[in-house]
XYZ file of C-alpha atoms in Angstrom:
779
model
C 117.027 138.272 22.004
C 120.040 140.523 21.468
C 120.475 143.728 23.222
C 118.033 143.359 26.215
C 118.411 145.280 29.450
C 119.680 142.193 31.267
C 122.310 141.811 28.839
C 123.270 145.393 29.037
C 123.330 145.112 32.798
C 125.741 142.121 32.434
C 128.065 144.199 30.094
C 127.947 147.150 32.511
C 128.870 145.006 35.453
C 132.137 144.011 33.537
C 133.122 147.588 32.826
C 136.864 148.064 32.626
C 136.965 151.696 33.562
C 140.095 152.751 35.407
C 139.708 153.290 39.189
C 140.695 156.621 40.918
C 144.268 156.483 42.248
C 143.021 156.410 45.867
C 140.715 153.397 44.921
C 143.612 151.678 43.408
C 145.610 152.203 46.709
C 142.776 150.989 48.742
C 142.327 147.928 46.589
C 145.936 147.024 46.945
C 145.783 147.443 50.682
C 142.410 145.702 51.171
C 143.793 142.145 51.006
C 146.374 142.976 53.639
C 143.654 144.148 56.025
C 143.146 140.406 57.029
C 146.779 140.225 57.919
C 146.477 143.380 60.172
C 143.535 141.725 61.835
C 145.636 138.504 62.366
C 148.428 140.599 63.707
C 146.188 142.547 66.032
C 144.958 139.199 67.514
C 148.331 137.976 68.100
C 149.509 140.942 69.798
C 146.258 141.096 71.908
C 146.966 137.385 72.976
C 150.542 138.454 73.880
C 149.109 141.269 76.055
C 146.831 138.919 77.793
C 149.710 136.624 78.707
C 151.812 139.627 79.657
C 149.025 141.314 81.474
C 151.414 143.227 83.751
C 154.439 145.333 83.177
C 155.556 147.669 80.192
C 155.918 144.916 77.620
C 152.170 143.829 78.069
C 151.053 147.495 77.686
C 153.262 147.910 74.601
C 151.703 144.744 73.007
C 148.163 145.881 73.771
C 148.936 149.206 72.059
C 150.271 147.570 68.938
C 147.266 145.370 68.889
C 144.924 148.389 69.164
C 146.811 150.225 66.305
C 146.837 147.279 63.931
C 143.161 146.661 64.564
C 142.367 150.395 63.877
C 144.422 150.483 60.715
C 142.605 147.329 59.487
C 139.322 148.822 60.122
C 140.243 152.181 58.295
C 141.542 150.279 55.163
C 138.388 148.166 55.056
C 136.239 151.216 55.216
C 138.279 152.967 52.354
C 138.106 149.964 50.210
C 134.349 149.598 50.562
C 133.768 153.432 50.156
C 135.975 153.713 47.024
C 134.483 150.510 45.552
C 131.032 151.939 46.113
C 132.302 155.265 44.398
C 133.625 153.467 41.536
C 130.359 151.580 40.999
C 128.608 154.836 41.083
C 131.014 156.213 38.324
C 130.239 152.947 36.307
C 126.553 153.614 36.458
C 126.801 157.192 35.675
C 128.819 156.507 32.414
C 126.488 153.716 31.424
C 123.488 155.966 31.961
C 125.212 158.805 30.115
C 125.941 156.917 26.872
C 122.943 154.680 27.086
C 120.413 156.778 25.001
C 123.122 157.913 22.527
C 122.104 157.223 18.893
C 125.745 156.282 18.100
C 127.370 153.087 19.121
C 129.467 153.655 22.245
C 131.951 151.412 24.180
C 134.263 151.730 27.251
C 137.497 149.842 27.199
C 140.540 149.333 29.392
C 144.252 150.066 28.180
C 144.290 146.598 26.517
C 141.279 147.367 24.344
C 138.889 145.056 26.184
C 135.264 146.077 26.070
C 133.630 146.885 29.417
C 130.349 148.818 28.668
C 128.341 149.011 25.629
C 125.377 151.354 25.089
C 121.996 150.405 23.578
C 123.091 151.234 20.012
C 126.164 149.313 20.307
C 124.171 146.426 21.415
C 121.711 146.581 18.649
C 124.501 146.783 15.966
C 127.207 144.596 17.290
C 125.569 142.374 19.917
C 126.874 141.660 23.366
C 130.696 142.058 23.221
C 131.557 141.951 26.880
C 135.153 140.599 27.462
C 136.024 140.865 23.691
C 138.421 143.502 22.394
C 137.128 146.520 20.373
C 139.402 145.562 17.472
C 137.356 142.326 17.027
C 134.050 144.262 17.151
C 135.104 146.983 14.569
C 136.647 144.338 12.022
C 133.308 144.106 10.398
C 133.125 147.839 9.965
C 136.411 148.685 8.325
C 139.636 147.018 7.438
C 142.691 146.757 9.775
C 141.041 148.396 12.809
C 143.975 147.553 15.125
C 146.306 150.254 13.523
C 143.583 152.903 13.739
C 142.600 152.122 17.409
C 146.208 151.998 18.509
C 146.900 155.380 16.853
C 143.875 157.045 18.307
C 144.366 155.530 21.746
C 147.977 156.923 21.839
C 146.596 160.358 20.928
C 143.926 160.213 23.369
C 146.460 159.066 26.148
C 148.653 162.068 25.428
C 145.913 164.765 24.674
C 142.835 163.406 26.400
C 140.824 162.951 23.285
C 141.173 162.075 19.546
C 139.035 161.405 16.575
C 139.399 160.368 12.967
C 137.182 160.215 9.873
C 137.172 156.817 8.059
C 135.763 155.610 4.681
C 134.004 152.247 5.063
C 131.925 150.055 2.886
C 128.821 151.680 4.288
C 130.186 155.235 3.786
C 131.853 157.711 6.047
C 132.280 157.190 9.802
C 133.864 159.042 12.609
C 135.537 157.126 15.342
C 136.268 159.334 18.518
C 137.892 158.385 21.812
C 137.991 160.133 25.297
C 140.405 159.156 27.989
C 138.634 158.186 31.396
C 140.882 158.083 34.421
C 144.314 156.817 34.041
C 143.694 153.763 31.839
C 140.068 153.799 30.619
C 138.652 155.037 27.352
C 135.263 155.863 25.995
C 134.699 155.117 22.219
C 132.033 156.606 19.980
C 131.349 155.460 16.436
C 129.326 158.044 14.600
C 127.811 157.410 11.032
C 128.899 160.308 8.942
C 125.951 160.071 6.535
C 124.145 161.909 9.254
C 126.684 164.775 8.972
C 127.157 164.894 5.103
C 126.086 167.911 3.032
C 123.121 169.805 4.158
C 122.578 167.327 7.035
C 120.807 164.940 4.686
C 123.590 162.507 4.007
C 125.778 161.869 1.006
C 123.176 159.303 -0.222
C 120.315 161.494 -0.122
C 121.504 164.703 -1.836
C 120.819 165.191 -5.368
C 124.393 166.432 -6.091
C 126.588 163.617 -7.552
C 129.487 163.116 -5.022
C 132.140 160.418 -4.833
C 135.213 159.818 -2.503
C 138.510 159.025 -4.373
C 141.784 157.789 -3.149
C 145.202 159.310 -3.859
C 145.709 156.640 -6.646
C 142.372 157.554 -8.263
C 140.476 154.592 -6.983
C 136.720 155.418 -6.289
C 136.018 154.356 -2.705
C 132.352 155.598 -2.572
C 129.805 156.924 -5.016
C 126.471 158.218 -3.722
C 123.175 157.322 -5.386
C 123.181 160.545 -7.505
C 126.371 159.570 -9.021
C 125.328 156.100 -9.773
C 122.320 157.242 -11.477
C 124.293 159.775 -13.584
C 126.941 157.069 -14.623
C 124.535 154.215 -14.871
C 126.659 151.743 -12.755
C 129.071 151.692 -9.965
C 132.806 152.102 -11.262
C 136.130 151.766 -9.535
C 138.346 154.153 -11.202
C 138.156 157.822 -12.337
C 139.022 157.030 -16.002
C 135.763 155.263 -16.250
C 133.997 158.667 -15.610
C 136.185 161.300 -16.879
C 137.595 161.329 -20.370
C 139.960 164.393 -19.778
C 142.001 163.482 -16.684
C 143.635 164.821 -14.573
C 140.970 166.565 -12.507
C 141.095 170.363 -12.465
C 139.020 171.724 -9.650
C 136.823 174.593 -10.677
C 136.915 173.752 -14.266
C 134.392 171.690 -16.612
C 135.069 168.085 -17.418
C 133.758 165.707 -20.042
C 131.787 162.833 -18.354
C 130.898 159.628 -19.714
C 127.354 159.487 -18.432
C 124.750 156.791 -18.889
C 122.747 158.986 -21.349
C 125.667 159.975 -23.358
C 128.687 162.398 -22.932
C 127.972 165.383 -20.884
C 129.906 168.163 -18.955
C 130.069 168.994 -15.415
C 131.907 171.535 -13.213
C 134.139 169.795 -10.815
C 134.803 170.703 -7.221
C 137.196 168.836 -5.031
C 137.673 168.912 -1.195
C 140.992 167.551 0.064
C 140.624 165.052 2.773
C 143.033 163.155 5.071
C 145.381 160.416 3.844
C 145.249 161.690 0.274
C 141.527 161.191 -0.070
C 139.386 163.663 -1.846
C 135.570 164.345 -2.200
C 134.741 165.120 -5.739
C 131.439 166.981 -6.467
C 129.885 167.186 -10.042
C 127.906 170.393 -10.812
C 126.122 169.751 -14.077
C 126.366 172.442 -16.623
C 125.120 174.744 -17.900
C 124.404 176.103 -14.517
C 125.506 175.168 -10.988
C 121.721 175.846 -9.967
C 120.949 172.726 -11.986
C 122.470 170.700 -9.185
C 119.933 171.905 -6.731
C 116.885 171.244 -9.031
C 115.847 168.422 -6.788
C 117.156 169.922 -3.477
C 116.438 173.555 -3.048
C 119.002 173.579 -0.104
C 121.910 171.956 -1.935
C 123.393 175.229 -3.157
C 123.467 176.622 0.355
C 124.748 173.536 2.211
C 127.205 172.334 -0.546
C 130.692 172.107 1.038
C 132.168 173.846 -1.902
C 132.442 177.613 -2.094
C 130.222 178.958 -4.775
C 128.934 182.391 -5.712
C 126.258 183.274 -8.323
C 127.291 186.570 -10.070
C 125.698 188.909 -12.498
C 127.014 189.836 -15.805
C 128.649 193.064 -14.343
C 130.209 191.203 -11.399
C 127.565 191.855 -8.646
C 127.005 188.989 -6.170
C 123.649 187.612 -6.402
C 124.172 184.581 -3.944
C 127.031 183.133 -1.888
C 126.697 179.804 -0.259
C 127.805 178.958 3.371
C 131.284 177.723 2.310
C 131.930 180.938 0.248
C 130.840 183.118 3.218
C 133.349 181.068 5.371
C 136.219 182.169 3.075
C 134.850 185.780 2.379
C 132.896 186.700 5.510
C 129.377 187.986 5.277
C 128.589 189.017 1.685
C 125.515 191.109 0.969
C 123.635 190.518 -2.266
C 124.730 193.212 -4.769
C 128.245 193.444 -3.585
C 130.784 193.964 -6.320
C 133.268 191.278 -6.738
C 135.997 193.875 -6.907
C 135.127 194.950 -3.326
C 135.984 191.470 -2.166
C 139.118 190.544 -4.003
C 142.043 192.183 -5.871
C 145.328 191.671 -7.406
C 144.433 190.310 -10.891
C 146.946 192.481 -12.561
C 144.436 193.923 -14.995
C 141.012 195.513 -14.489
C 138.656 192.944 -12.875
C 135.855 194.068 -15.084
C 137.903 193.129 -18.063
C 138.226 189.518 -16.663
C 134.516 189.329 -15.921
C 133.687 190.584 -19.488
C 135.919 187.838 -21.024
C 134.263 185.261 -18.802
C 130.743 186.478 -19.848
C 131.859 186.292 -23.523
C 133.286 182.815 -22.993
C 136.890 184.046 -23.808
C 138.499 183.216 -20.419
C 138.787 179.591 -21.052
C 137.795 178.874 -17.406
C 141.522 179.513 -16.341
C 141.610 180.015 -12.604
C 143.190 183.108 -11.144
C 144.816 183.471 -7.723
C 143.643 186.666 -6.177
C 144.153 188.437 -2.813
C 141.242 188.880 -0.486
C 140.765 192.433 0.694
C 141.382 191.553 4.401
C 143.328 194.282 6.417
C 144.140 191.914 9.163
C 146.135 189.242 7.137
C 147.120 188.073 3.674
C 144.725 185.567 2.338
C 144.461 184.354 -1.265
C 141.689 182.550 -3.133
C 141.811 180.632 -6.346
C 138.773 181.742 -8.347
C 137.329 180.100 -11.518
C 134.535 181.688 -13.428
C 132.149 179.606 -15.520
C 129.652 181.228 -17.903
C 125.954 180.051 -17.398
C 122.615 181.049 -18.864
C 119.850 181.877 -16.376
C 116.497 182.943 -17.677
C 117.835 183.454 -21.152
C 120.647 185.919 -19.871
C 124.239 185.253 -19.293
C 125.651 185.057 -15.743
C 128.642 183.514 -13.872
C 129.318 180.940 -11.283
C 132.475 181.486 -9.293
C 134.136 178.505 -7.721
C 136.373 179.474 -4.728
C 139.162 177.523 -2.925
C 141.588 178.755 -0.431
C 145.061 179.394 -1.842
C 146.763 181.027 0.853
C 149.073 178.110 1.422
C 149.844 177.873 -2.200
C 150.661 181.379 -2.422
C 152.907 181.160 0.611
C 154.832 178.322 -1.024
C 155.098 180.237 -4.090
C 156.486 183.206 -2.205
C 159.133 180.960 -0.474
C 159.988 179.668 -3.838
C 160.356 183.140 -5.436
C 162.298 184.439 -2.472
C 164.688 181.166 -2.685
C 165.192 181.912 -6.389
C 165.955 185.538 -5.835
C 168.369 184.937 -3.105
C 170.071 182.229 -5.236
C 170.225 184.687 -8.133
C 171.805 187.399 -5.914
C 174.277 184.833 -4.696
C 175.247 183.872 -8.105
C 175.687 187.474 -9.062
C 177.623 188.369 -5.879
C 179.869 185.333 -6.549
C 180.412 186.342 -10.141
C 181.215 189.887 -9.015
C 183.599 188.612 -6.401
C 185.493 186.526 -8.735
C 185.967 189.352 -11.282
C 186.934 191.842 -8.420
C 189.444 189.418 -7.175
C 191.203 189.230 -10.435
C 191.238 192.961 -10.549
C 192.469 193.376 -7.025
C 195.091 190.766 -7.652
C 196.547 192.961 -10.506
C 196.272 196.071 -8.536
C 197.807 194.872 -5.326
C 200.316 192.775 -7.283
C 201.563 195.720 -9.325
C 201.622 197.818 -6.281
C 203.914 195.265 -4.513
C 206.156 195.508 -7.638
C 206.240 199.210 -7.328
C 206.974 199.129 -3.473
C 210.071 197.117 -4.286
C 211.573 200.022 -6.222
C 210.640 202.587 -3.546
C 211.966 202.947 -0.091
C 210.228 204.677 2.815
C 211.876 207.876 2.360
C 210.562 208.172 -1.281
C 207.593 210.694 -1.735
C 205.610 208.043 -3.559
C 205.952 205.359 -0.902
C 203.105 206.597 1.321
C 200.715 206.757 -1.655
C 201.639 203.190 -2.678
C 201.059 201.966 0.936
C 197.634 203.573 0.748
C 196.687 201.939 -2.529
C 197.847 198.565 -1.133
C 195.706 199.040 2.152
C 192.720 200.054 0.311
C 193.035 197.131 -2.107
C 193.243 194.875 0.940
C 190.013 196.491 2.367
C 188.345 195.796 -1.035
C 189.446 192.116 -0.845
C 187.659 191.929 2.651
C 184.409 193.169 1.104
C 184.654 190.725 -1.630
C 185.118 188.044 0.851
C 181.811 189.111 2.419
C 180.148 188.753 -0.940
C 181.500 185.170 -1.204
C 180.131 184.547 2.318
C 176.522 185.633 1.186
C 176.870 183.549 -2.037
C 177.927 180.603 0.137
C 181.102 180.101 -1.881
C 183.598 180.411 0.990
C 185.032 177.316 2.494
C 183.807 176.310 5.943
C 185.957 174.099 8.349
C 183.130 172.797 10.467
C 183.888 171.230 13.893
C 181.706 170.286 16.925
C 181.658 173.301 19.211
C 179.931 174.426 22.418
C 178.554 177.790 21.992
C 178.987 178.629 25.561
C 182.896 178.322 25.287
C 182.997 180.046 21.947
C 180.818 183.046 23.050
C 182.796 183.261 26.411
C 186.126 183.373 24.463
C 184.596 186.109 22.258
C 183.331 188.137 25.159
C 186.391 190.309 25.550
C 186.365 191.404 21.882
C 182.575 191.935 21.963
C 182.909 194.192 24.974
C 185.464 196.525 23.088
C 183.187 196.551 20.128
C 180.148 197.750 21.918
C 181.927 200.456 23.766
C 181.263 201.902 27.178
C 177.700 203.176 26.722
C 176.389 199.752 25.716
C 176.152 196.866 28.269
C 176.619 193.322 26.981
C 174.996 190.359 28.856
C 175.089 186.712 28.076
C 172.770 184.050 29.233
C 173.209 180.361 28.475
C 170.976 177.311 28.637
C 172.508 174.985 31.237
C 171.555 171.938 29.035
C 172.886 173.451 25.912
C 173.816 170.904 23.119
C 176.809 171.395 20.795
C 176.491 172.357 17.159
C 178.711 171.643 14.172
C 179.915 174.734 12.557
C 182.932 176.814 11.442
C 184.125 178.581 14.641
C 185.656 181.527 13.031
C 182.772 182.136 10.732
C 180.318 181.823 13.597
C 182.180 184.446 15.535
C 182.032 186.529 12.496
C 178.155 186.224 12.533
C 177.844 187.210 16.149
C 180.155 190.173 15.775
C 178.219 191.371 12.877
C 174.919 191.215 14.731
C 176.456 192.894 17.790
C 177.864 195.703 15.843
C 174.448 196.279 14.200
C 172.835 196.150 17.701
C 175.360 198.810 18.915
C 174.824 201.084 16.098
C 170.958 200.817 16.749
C 171.506 202.354 20.132
C 173.544 205.621 19.749
C 172.501 206.763 23.258
C 173.490 203.385 24.794
C 171.498 200.541 26.103
C 171.884 196.783 26.510
C 172.702 193.967 23.962
C 171.537 190.444 25.285
C 172.837 187.258 23.860
C 170.866 184.251 24.894
C 171.165 180.572 24.019
C 168.723 177.722 24.503
C 167.802 174.343 23.240
C 164.482 174.117 21.441
C 162.720 171.016 20.053
C 160.484 171.792 17.090
C 157.750 169.126 16.818
C 155.969 170.337 13.733
C 157.308 172.253 10.632
C 157.788 175.885 11.758
C 156.945 178.144 8.773
C 157.790 181.820 8.945
C 159.521 184.572 6.764
C 159.164 182.254 3.811
C 161.267 179.630 5.234
C 160.301 176.062 6.697
C 162.361 174.844 9.691
C 161.994 171.061 9.760
C 161.183 169.221 13.117
C 164.106 168.332 15.391
C 166.377 169.705 18.153
C 167.938 173.057 17.527
C 170.399 175.261 19.339
C 168.813 178.739 19.304
C 170.768 181.989 19.573
C 169.125 185.314 20.127
C 170.827 188.733 19.788
C 168.480 191.505 21.145
C 168.934 195.159 21.466
C 166.681 197.940 22.651
C 167.438 200.273 19.836
C 165.585 202.167 17.042
C 164.293 199.088 15.323
C 163.662 198.432 11.707
C 160.561 199.488 9.768
C 158.189 196.763 8.638
C 158.669 197.699 4.882
C 162.432 197.271 5.162
C 162.460 193.935 7.147
C 162.239 191.672 4.002
C 165.281 193.271 2.538
C 167.830 193.385 5.391
C 169.613 190.164 4.287
C 170.245 191.440 0.660
C 173.822 192.560 -0.135
C 174.348 196.318 -0.012
C 170.892 197.023 1.557
C 171.439 199.330 4.673
C 169.149 201.326 6.870
C 172.291 203.416 7.864
C 173.304 206.762 6.591
C 175.721 206.871 3.611
C 179.293 206.195 4.865
C 178.016 204.351 8.037
C 177.998 200.811 6.534
C 178.516 198.735 3.395
C 175.309 196.719 3.786
C 177.169 193.383 3.816
C 177.109 192.504 7.490
C 173.755 190.930 7.582
C 174.100 189.393 4.142
C 177.364 187.665 5.300
C 175.650 186.445 8.476
C 172.856 185.148 6.269
C 175.230 183.241 3.997
C 177.233 181.712 6.835
C 174.100 180.602 8.786
C 172.494 179.043 5.722
C 175.784 177.270 4.722
C 175.888 175.877 8.160
C 172.519 174.356 7.777
C 170.742 176.843 10.080
C 168.265 179.744 9.908
C 168.163 183.289 10.710
C 164.968 185.425 11.464
C 164.536 188.933 12.435
C 161.750 190.491 14.647
C 161.760 194.253 15.058
C 159.313 197.090 15.934
C 160.296 200.714 15.300
C 161.306 202.347 18.591
C 161.222 198.972 20.595
C 164.304 197.114 19.389
C 165.291 194.219 17.351
C 165.819 190.487 17.924
C 167.797 188.254 15.572
C 167.019 184.469 16.115
C 169.364 181.920 14.756
C 168.474 178.166 14.691
C 171.293 175.590 14.369
C 170.819 171.920 14.231
C 171.755 170.438 17.467
C 174.758 167.899 17.202
C 175.405 164.808 19.279
C 179.025 165.225 20.447
C 181.260 162.550 18.800
C 184.874 162.730 19.442
C 186.656 163.177 16.177
C 189.036 160.307 14.995
C 192.542 161.758 14.288
C 193.337 161.346 10.685
C 196.376 159.495 9.743
C 199.080 161.699 8.251
C 199.300 161.219 4.441
C 202.569 159.933 3.025
C 204.112 162.982 1.298
C 204.951 162.351 -2.388
C 208.617 162.451 -3.404
C 209.647 166.060 -4.120
C 211.926 167.085 -6.865
C 214.733 169.267 -5.485
C 215.770 172.095 -7.702
C 219.384 172.726 -8.563
C 220.880 175.977 -7.211
C 217.437 177.022 -5.800
C 215.953 177.630 -9.209
C 213.022 176.157 -10.771
C 210.797 176.090 -13.836
C 207.171 177.283 -13.310
C 204.372 176.832 -16.002
C 201.863 179.761 -15.341
C 198.528 179.303 -16.678
C 196.123 182.298 -16.171
C 193.407 183.646 -18.611
C 193.419 187.150 -17.128
C 196.235 188.908 -18.810
C 196.994 191.594 -15.985
C 197.059 188.884 -13.399
C 199.380 186.824 -15.516
C 201.660 189.609 -16.246
C 202.156 190.453 -12.488
C 202.635 186.674 -11.483
C 205.218 186.166 -14.187
C 207.166 189.240 -13.199
C 206.984 188.382 -9.516
C 208.332 184.904 -10.135
C 211.051 185.882 -12.424
C 212.286 188.431 -10.010
C 212.640 185.604 -7.506
C 214.908 183.677 -9.926
C 212.364 181.318 -11.305
C 212.105 180.387 -15.079
C 208.465 181.240 -16.136
C 206.586 179.708 -19.097
C 203.279 181.387 -19.719
C 200.008 179.965 -21.108
C 196.735 181.680 -21.602
C 194.611 178.679 -21.275
C 194.611 175.021 -20.598
C 194.861 173.931 -24.196
C 198.052 176.042 -24.618
C 199.465 174.557 -21.415
C 198.924 171.078 -22.738
C 200.518 171.965 -26.040
C 203.565 173.260 -24.284
C 203.966 170.109 -22.470
C 204.047 167.988 -25.589
C 207.876 168.864 -25.610
C 209.229 166.016 -23.512
C 212.530 167.626 -22.959
C 210.953 170.624 -21.185
C 211.400 170.043 -17.305
C 208.723 171.838 -15.196
C 208.913 171.902 -11.348
C 205.500 173.561 -10.598
C 202.150 174.184 -12.332
C 200.654 177.520 -11.296
C 197.133 177.645 -12.773
C 193.818 179.320 -12.296
C 190.848 177.082 -11.456
C 188.085 178.574 -13.473
C 188.925 179.270 -17.132
C 187.109 179.340 -20.460
C 187.318 175.930 -21.985
C 189.064 173.291 -19.896
C 189.338 174.193 -16.160
C 192.395 173.918 -14.159
C 191.932 170.625 -12.252
C 191.064 168.961 -15.619
C 194.054 169.902 -17.538
C 196.354 169.204 -14.420
C 195.082 165.721 -14.069
C 195.760 165.150 -17.791
C 199.254 166.498 -17.534
C 200.068 164.571 -14.394
C 199.728 161.247 -16.196
C 203.021 162.005 -18.012
C 204.538 164.122 -15.325
C 203.350 162.460 -12.020
C 205.729 164.320 -9.653
C 205.001 167.817 -10.674
C 203.878 169.991 -7.920
C 200.724 172.229 -8.422
C 199.581 175.604 -7.127
C 195.910 176.284 -7.863
C 194.798 179.930 -7.740
C 191.241 181.282 -7.922
C 189.043 184.266 -7.373
C 186.504 181.926 -6.025
C 187.100 180.096 -2.673
C 188.722 176.730 -2.208
C 185.311 175.222 -2.208
C 185.508 175.151 -6.022
C 188.194 172.377 -5.573
C 186.611 170.283 -2.903
C 185.210 167.804 -5.325
C 188.441 167.297 -7.277
C 191.317 168.239 -5.087
C 191.674 164.889 -3.441
C 192.296 163.478 -7.007
C 195.065 166.080 -7.604
C 198.217 164.974 -5.672
C 200.913 167.453 -4.443
C 198.610 170.440 -4.791
C 197.973 173.401 -2.660
C 195.428 176.353 -3.033
C 196.191 180.018 -3.112
C 193.158 182.443 -3.079
C 192.978 185.534 -5.066
C 193.816 188.411 -4.377
C 197.468 187.285 -3.369
C 200.413 189.471 -2.813
C 203.896 189.054 -4.382
C 205.315 187.602 -1.174
C 202.412 185.133 -0.869
C 202.779 183.886 -4.484
C 206.540 183.340 -4.406
C 206.402 181.863 -0.800
C 203.715 179.299 -1.928
C 205.897 178.500 -5.187
C 209.025 178.130 -3.148
C 207.163 175.979 -0.486
C 206.112 173.553 -3.340
C 209.663 173.213 -4.773
C 211.524 172.891 -1.534
């Protein structure tokens, strides 16, 4: 017979449980005890022949030592072997009466011990692998066992729920010792809804794969449909499934409708439950406990929204709910009176459209998706509410909204910066023209200098807007933050002043990052200045760096940091802190907690833009009165020595006669065009003006017209600068080009390589910068 006590004893005797480390040591040394005994006899014989003298006494001492050592090792071997046998017996006794099949295996998966349930189900498997034994339970067990054993080896235990031909099973494993494992195969039918098993509940239930294949149907579903089917489209006539809503079902007795509830499982699998209309209570007609034990969160509501009953799954989401509690006392955030929504549902006007509502929980933000279905109970209308946790969905939505918001602000900031740069170019340019006609003794000279200096300050602020909108050009390189921050220390100490102490602490194993060094210094300076301003009475600013490995996606502040190695920079102060209601806004342009006149509100938005454009993340933690910490994550970079680029062959230049030249100036902003034209003419150049690209190309149709340099705006209505220049260079290939733009040079990065002999001049530019750039192109 199979599974007798004698067979089990034989299996137990072949157990593969891993021995204790001391046992392993004793087992390794045990075979050597015979050699020690032999050595002891040899030295004893030598001592007998040399019975006198020191040599004889030494030989006798060695013989005694070896004999004693052999005795101790033999005793340890027997003792640990005896203990190991006791451990085997204890484990065998522990699992013997378990109703679920249990096995012990070694690291290679060879079965050692089976309990009675395993013997009855699988027969004696001593010496075979667990993979072979479980092949009759589910397909490809090798991959599952390998995955679970690796987890158990790392964590001590692991488990996984599987769908088999016989239904659901749970396979769990516990590590024993250093290389032994205890496996348990639990039939999940005993764990299913209401403790009665998926096959025994009256509620139709099925397990569905990600692709819509039906893996399992319980008996209630088979009775409803009339046969076993393989795909969802054989049951539902209005796919895709919409949890919480009614669906049309092709039942054996004709079309019917049912309320659908879905529980997401592992590997894309879903458990689908059908609650036949008109009332969810009908699902429990044959099973009075089904409503309570159903793994779908359900509530029965009265016509005015009072809770009549909430099942176990609903209470897990809501907490304990007393009968008679108003729904409005549990959830909020519909955007309109909750009673109006309930009235529409009772009247059948809601269309069963689910709503995402906030749970009234003072401890944390939790959201529920709620679908109301009208039913009739005892001739009176009522409601059934299907609930599902929507917190993760709401978090993703908030992340998307925040991303869209920051993108929109960035687009606005970039557009404002472009227009401001055009205005500032005209202001500072005409100011330069006026300064040429006034010397330092002129009464108006000081006023003109003030205009020029303030225009430059405005240009600096516009540059910060471009940084936030991530339209500034970065020149990334592999840098070591320890060197960068050390070089910056002198300037930072001057920034914080005498009342504030600056300390730096670096991770000795810090990895390099790839970033624009100048822009990164700007980020650190902005954060340090903010920290200084938060401590008017003095204090300490700490800058710390470390390497951090993120193994699972880090979700915080509506951002998701992907797994990987990161270099983390923390800037911490002990200042006044930031109120919680202002924290979400601190990275927005022009938002500041400082008093008017103390800051522009662009420091943190600049830091945000630079960090994001570098591929990093920036977070802020702050408590009023306890200080603030800014944490920056930069992807760690493996240092690679840059390959020096080969110098490009310069294109042949056309040398102008007598230091003169002809410039085709293309600019759609009239004030900028007027200033640039006057500035170039003052330097002796012949300037031909064009308002747009189309006018420029029309001008160039005159083949007798010799042009030395194209000076053109990049962004213009109609054809842009690079496009018309490439067209013009087909007939005039040696013409030099100067691109100007209120945006950064990044707007040219995709096309500049295809425009030979070109340079970039950012707006706002001064008279001397413009003329020097054009002169450099000609000569």
